[in-house]
Short mmCIF file of C-alpha atoms in Angstrom, two decimals:
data_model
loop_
_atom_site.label_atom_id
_atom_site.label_comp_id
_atom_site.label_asym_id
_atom_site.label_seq_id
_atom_site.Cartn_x
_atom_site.Cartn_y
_atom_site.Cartn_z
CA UNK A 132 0.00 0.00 0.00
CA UNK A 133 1.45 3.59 -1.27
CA UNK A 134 1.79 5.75 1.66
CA UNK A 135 0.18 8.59 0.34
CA UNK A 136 -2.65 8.64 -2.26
CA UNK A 137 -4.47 10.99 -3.80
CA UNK A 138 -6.86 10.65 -7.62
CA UNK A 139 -4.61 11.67 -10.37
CA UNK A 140 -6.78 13.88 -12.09
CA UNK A 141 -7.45 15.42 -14.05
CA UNK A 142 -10.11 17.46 -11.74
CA UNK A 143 -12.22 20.08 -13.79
CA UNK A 144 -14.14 22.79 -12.37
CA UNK A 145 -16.18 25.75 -13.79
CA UNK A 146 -14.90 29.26 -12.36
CA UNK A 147 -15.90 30.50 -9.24
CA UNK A 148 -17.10 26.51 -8.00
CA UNK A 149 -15.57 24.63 -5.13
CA UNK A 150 -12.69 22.29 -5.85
CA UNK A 151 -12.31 19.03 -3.47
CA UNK A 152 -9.10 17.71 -3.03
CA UNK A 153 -8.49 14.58 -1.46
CA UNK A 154 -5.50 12.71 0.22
CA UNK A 155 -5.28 9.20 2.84
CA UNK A 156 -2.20 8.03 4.11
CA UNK A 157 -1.44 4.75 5.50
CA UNK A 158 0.62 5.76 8.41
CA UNK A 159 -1.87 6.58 11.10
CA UNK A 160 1.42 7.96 13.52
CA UNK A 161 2.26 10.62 11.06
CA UNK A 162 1.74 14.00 12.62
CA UNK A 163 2.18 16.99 9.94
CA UNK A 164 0.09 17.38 7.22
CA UNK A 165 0.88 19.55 4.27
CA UNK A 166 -0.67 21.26 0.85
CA UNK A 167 1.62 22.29 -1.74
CA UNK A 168 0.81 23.77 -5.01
CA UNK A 169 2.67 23.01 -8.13
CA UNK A 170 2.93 24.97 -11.60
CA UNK A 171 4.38 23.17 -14.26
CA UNK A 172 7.81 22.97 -14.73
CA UNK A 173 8.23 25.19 -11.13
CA UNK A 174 8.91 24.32 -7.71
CA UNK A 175 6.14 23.39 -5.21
CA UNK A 176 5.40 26.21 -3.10
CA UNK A 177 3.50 25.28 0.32
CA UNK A 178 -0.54 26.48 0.42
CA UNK A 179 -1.48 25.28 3.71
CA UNK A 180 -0.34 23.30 6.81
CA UNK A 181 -2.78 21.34 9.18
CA UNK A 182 -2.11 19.51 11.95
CA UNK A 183 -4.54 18.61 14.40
CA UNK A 184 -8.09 16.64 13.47
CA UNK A 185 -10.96 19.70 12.06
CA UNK A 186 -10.95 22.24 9.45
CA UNK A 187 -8.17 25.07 9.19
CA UNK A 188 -8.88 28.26 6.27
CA UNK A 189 -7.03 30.51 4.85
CA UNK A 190 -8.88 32.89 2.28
CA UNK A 191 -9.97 30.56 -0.06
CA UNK A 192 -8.19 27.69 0.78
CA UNK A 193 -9.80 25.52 4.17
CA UNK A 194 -8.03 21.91 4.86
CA UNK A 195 -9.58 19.36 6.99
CA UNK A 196 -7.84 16.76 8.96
CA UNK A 197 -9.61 13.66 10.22
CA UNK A 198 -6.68 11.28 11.65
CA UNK A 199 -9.57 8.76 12.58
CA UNK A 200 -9.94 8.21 8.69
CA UNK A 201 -6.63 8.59 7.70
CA UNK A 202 -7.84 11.33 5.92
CA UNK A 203 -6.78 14.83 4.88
CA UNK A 204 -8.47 16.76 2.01
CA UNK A 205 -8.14 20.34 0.67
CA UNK A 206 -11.26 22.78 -0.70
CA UNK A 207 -10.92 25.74 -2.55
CA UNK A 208 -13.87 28.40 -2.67
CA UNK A 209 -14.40 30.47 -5.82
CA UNK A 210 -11.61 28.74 -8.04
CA UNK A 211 -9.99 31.05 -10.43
CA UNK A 212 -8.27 30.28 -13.45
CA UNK A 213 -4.86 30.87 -11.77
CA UNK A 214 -5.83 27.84 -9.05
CA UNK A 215 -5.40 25.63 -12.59
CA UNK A 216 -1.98 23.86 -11.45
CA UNK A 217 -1.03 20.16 -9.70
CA UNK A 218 -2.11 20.17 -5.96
CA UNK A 219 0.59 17.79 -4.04
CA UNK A 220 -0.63 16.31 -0.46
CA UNK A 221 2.72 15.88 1.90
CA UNK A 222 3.00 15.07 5.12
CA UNK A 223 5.68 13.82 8.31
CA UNK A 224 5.29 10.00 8.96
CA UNK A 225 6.18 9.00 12.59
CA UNK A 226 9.78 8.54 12.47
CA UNK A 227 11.70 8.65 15.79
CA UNK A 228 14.90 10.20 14.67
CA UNK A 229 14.19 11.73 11.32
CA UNK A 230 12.56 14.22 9.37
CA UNK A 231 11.13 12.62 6.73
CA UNK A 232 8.73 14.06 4.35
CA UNK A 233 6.77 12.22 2.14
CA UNK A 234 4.61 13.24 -0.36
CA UNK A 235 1.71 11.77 -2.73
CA UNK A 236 1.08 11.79 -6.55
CA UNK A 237 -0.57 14.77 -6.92
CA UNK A 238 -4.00 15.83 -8.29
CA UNK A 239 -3.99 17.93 -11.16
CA UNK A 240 -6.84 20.84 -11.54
CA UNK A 241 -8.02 22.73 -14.07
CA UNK A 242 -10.46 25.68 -14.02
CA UNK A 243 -12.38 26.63 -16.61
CA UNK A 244 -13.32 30.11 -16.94
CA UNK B 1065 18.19 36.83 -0.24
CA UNK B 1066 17.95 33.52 1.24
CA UNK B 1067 17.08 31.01 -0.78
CA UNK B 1068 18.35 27.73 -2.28
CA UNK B 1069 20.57 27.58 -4.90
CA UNK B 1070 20.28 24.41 -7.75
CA UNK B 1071 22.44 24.24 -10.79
CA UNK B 1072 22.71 23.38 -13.25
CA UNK B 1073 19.20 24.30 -14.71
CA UNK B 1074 19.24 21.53 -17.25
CA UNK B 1075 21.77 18.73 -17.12
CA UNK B 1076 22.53 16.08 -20.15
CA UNK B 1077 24.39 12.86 -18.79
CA UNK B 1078 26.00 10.51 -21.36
CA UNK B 1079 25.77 6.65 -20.92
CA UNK B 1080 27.85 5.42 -17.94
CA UNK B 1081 28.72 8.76 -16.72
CA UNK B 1082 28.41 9.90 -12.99
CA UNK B 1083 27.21 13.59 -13.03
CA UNK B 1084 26.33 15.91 -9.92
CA UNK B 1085 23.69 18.22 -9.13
CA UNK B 1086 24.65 21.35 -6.88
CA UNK B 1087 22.58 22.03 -4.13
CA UNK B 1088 23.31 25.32 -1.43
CA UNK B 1089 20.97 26.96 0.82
CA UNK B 1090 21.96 30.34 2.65
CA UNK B 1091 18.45 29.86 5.05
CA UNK B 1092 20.56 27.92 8.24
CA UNK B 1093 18.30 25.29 8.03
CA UNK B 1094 19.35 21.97 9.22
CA UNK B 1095 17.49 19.35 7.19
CA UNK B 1096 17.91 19.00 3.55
CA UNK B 1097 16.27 16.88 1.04
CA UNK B 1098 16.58 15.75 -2.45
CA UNK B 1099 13.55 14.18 -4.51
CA UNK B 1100 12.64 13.17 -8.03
CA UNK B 1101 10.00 14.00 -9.67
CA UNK B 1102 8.75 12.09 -13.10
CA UNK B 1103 6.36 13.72 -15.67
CA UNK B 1104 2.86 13.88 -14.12
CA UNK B 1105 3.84 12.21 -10.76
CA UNK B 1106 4.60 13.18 -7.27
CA UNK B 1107 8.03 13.90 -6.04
CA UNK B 1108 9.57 10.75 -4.50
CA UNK B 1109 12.04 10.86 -2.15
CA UNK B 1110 16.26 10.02 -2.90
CA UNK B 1111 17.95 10.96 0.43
CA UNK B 1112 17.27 13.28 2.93
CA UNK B 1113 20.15 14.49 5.93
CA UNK B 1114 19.19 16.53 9.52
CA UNK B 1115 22.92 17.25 10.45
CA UNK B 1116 26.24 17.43 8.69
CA UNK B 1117 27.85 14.43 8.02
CA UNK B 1118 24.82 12.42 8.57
CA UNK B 1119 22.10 11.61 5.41
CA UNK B 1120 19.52 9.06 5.22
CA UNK B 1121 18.17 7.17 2.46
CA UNK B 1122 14.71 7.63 1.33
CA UNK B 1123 12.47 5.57 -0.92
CA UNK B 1124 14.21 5.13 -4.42
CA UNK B 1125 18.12 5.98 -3.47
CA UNK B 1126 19.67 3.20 -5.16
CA UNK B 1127 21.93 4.45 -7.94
CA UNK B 1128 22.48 8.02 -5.78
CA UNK B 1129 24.78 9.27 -3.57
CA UNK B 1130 25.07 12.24 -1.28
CA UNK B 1131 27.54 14.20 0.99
CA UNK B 1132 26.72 16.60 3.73
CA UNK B 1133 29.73 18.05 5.03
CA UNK B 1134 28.51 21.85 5.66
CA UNK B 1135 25.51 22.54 6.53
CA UNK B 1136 24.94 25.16 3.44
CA UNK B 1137 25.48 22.12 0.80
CA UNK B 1138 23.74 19.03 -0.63
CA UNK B 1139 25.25 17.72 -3.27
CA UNK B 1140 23.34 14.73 -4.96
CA UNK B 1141 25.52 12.41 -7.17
CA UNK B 1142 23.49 10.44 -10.14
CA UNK B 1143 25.95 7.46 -10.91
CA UNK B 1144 25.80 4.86 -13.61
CA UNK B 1145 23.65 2.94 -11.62
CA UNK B 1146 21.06 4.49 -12.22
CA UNK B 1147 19.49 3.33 -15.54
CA UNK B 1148 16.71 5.67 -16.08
CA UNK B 1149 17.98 8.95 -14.82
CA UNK B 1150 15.99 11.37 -16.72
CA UNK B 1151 13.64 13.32 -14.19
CA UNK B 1152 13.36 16.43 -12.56
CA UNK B 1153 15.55 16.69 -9.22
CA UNK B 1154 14.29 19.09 -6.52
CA UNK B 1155 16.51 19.83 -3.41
CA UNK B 1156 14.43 21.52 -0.35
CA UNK B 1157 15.30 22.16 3.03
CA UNK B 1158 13.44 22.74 6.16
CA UNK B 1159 14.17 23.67 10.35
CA UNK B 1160 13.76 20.67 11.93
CA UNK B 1161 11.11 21.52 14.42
CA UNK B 1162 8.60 18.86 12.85
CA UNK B 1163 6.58 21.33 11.58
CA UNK B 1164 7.88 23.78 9.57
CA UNK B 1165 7.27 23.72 5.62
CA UNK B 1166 9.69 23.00 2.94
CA UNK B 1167 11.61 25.36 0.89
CA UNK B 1168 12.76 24.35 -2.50
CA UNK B 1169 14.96 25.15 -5.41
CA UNK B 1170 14.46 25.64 -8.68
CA UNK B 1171 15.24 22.28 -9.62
CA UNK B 1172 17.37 20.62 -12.31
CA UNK B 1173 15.94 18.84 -15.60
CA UNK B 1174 18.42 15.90 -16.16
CA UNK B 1175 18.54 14.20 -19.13
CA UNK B 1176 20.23 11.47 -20.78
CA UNK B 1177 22.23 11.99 -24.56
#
């Protein structure tokens, strides 16, 4: 079992809808949870960080957290165009010594205006 | 600034040739990471270190090698061992408090002649 999956994509939504994200893991220790956003061809670049169970926004962007389920999922409110880009889930297994961060296969969105 | 630093942009490695991508981060962070990432996939992990002169290896490390002996550099070393380098290689590094996010370069596009 992959640590870390998330649906490939690709996830279409009309402008100005709600975009569902979702990510389980397999390691119910892991601690830190993680939303990156990736461009093509750039660098990830880190949207929002969650880590205890319940919902956490910021602007647009609100992740939920539900160690129970194994479960950690990302919504975005009014999509834009520019949201259009590969959404990575990440997060920090339970290691004992280590920093370790692991990340899952992406989903890619597109918005259409 | 601070930042990390990755170079070469783009990277061309003939057939049995050992090349080495440059990775320097002026942020004083302790943990750095390297990972790979595939058209359309996730990043996966090579080797990650938390202190100089210490590295660990992550999921897919066999046919790469590392060094760690300042804290400002990560060099990753793509040997001949590895049959099917071409990817994109992202270094990131972090402050080891378990919960801060990752910063990354701009990555390098390897490819093989």
């Amino acid at each position: 079992q992959k640590e870390v999956e998330q649906n490939s994509g690709p996830l279409s939504v009309p402008e100005g809808a709600i975009a569902s994200l979702n990510c389980t893991y397999s390691d119910r220790g892991s601690q830190s949870f993680f939303w990156y956003r990736q461009y093509s061809g750039k660098s990830p670049e880190l949207i929002m960080s969650i880590y205890s169970n319940g919902d956490k926004e910021d602007g647009r962007f609100t992740a939920q957290l539900n160690k129970a389920s194994q479960y950690v999922s990302l919504l975005i409110r009014d999509s834009q165009p520019s949201d259009s880009a590969t959404y990575l889930c990440a997060l920090r297994p339970w290691e004992t010594s280590y920093d370790k961060v692991i990340f899952g296969p992406g989903t890619s969105l597109s918005v259409i205006p | 600034d601070g930042g990390i630093t990755q170079s070469p942009k783009y990277l061309f490695r003939k057939e049995g040739q050992n090349v080495t991508l440059s990775c320097e981060q002026n942020l004083n962070h302790d943990a750095m990471y390297w990972y790979r990432q595939d058209p359309g996939q996730g990043l996966r992990l090579i080797y990650y270190s938390q202190i100089v002169n210490d590295f660990q290896k992550g999921d897919i490390a066999e046919g790469y090698s590392v060094s760690r002996e300042k804290k400002e550099s990560f060099p990753l070393t793509v040997t001949s061992a590895q049959k099917n380098p071409t990817a994109f290689y992202l270094c990131a590094s972090t402050l080891t408090d378990g919960n801060e996010k990752l910063f990354f370069g701009s990555g390098t596009q390897l490819s093989v002649l």
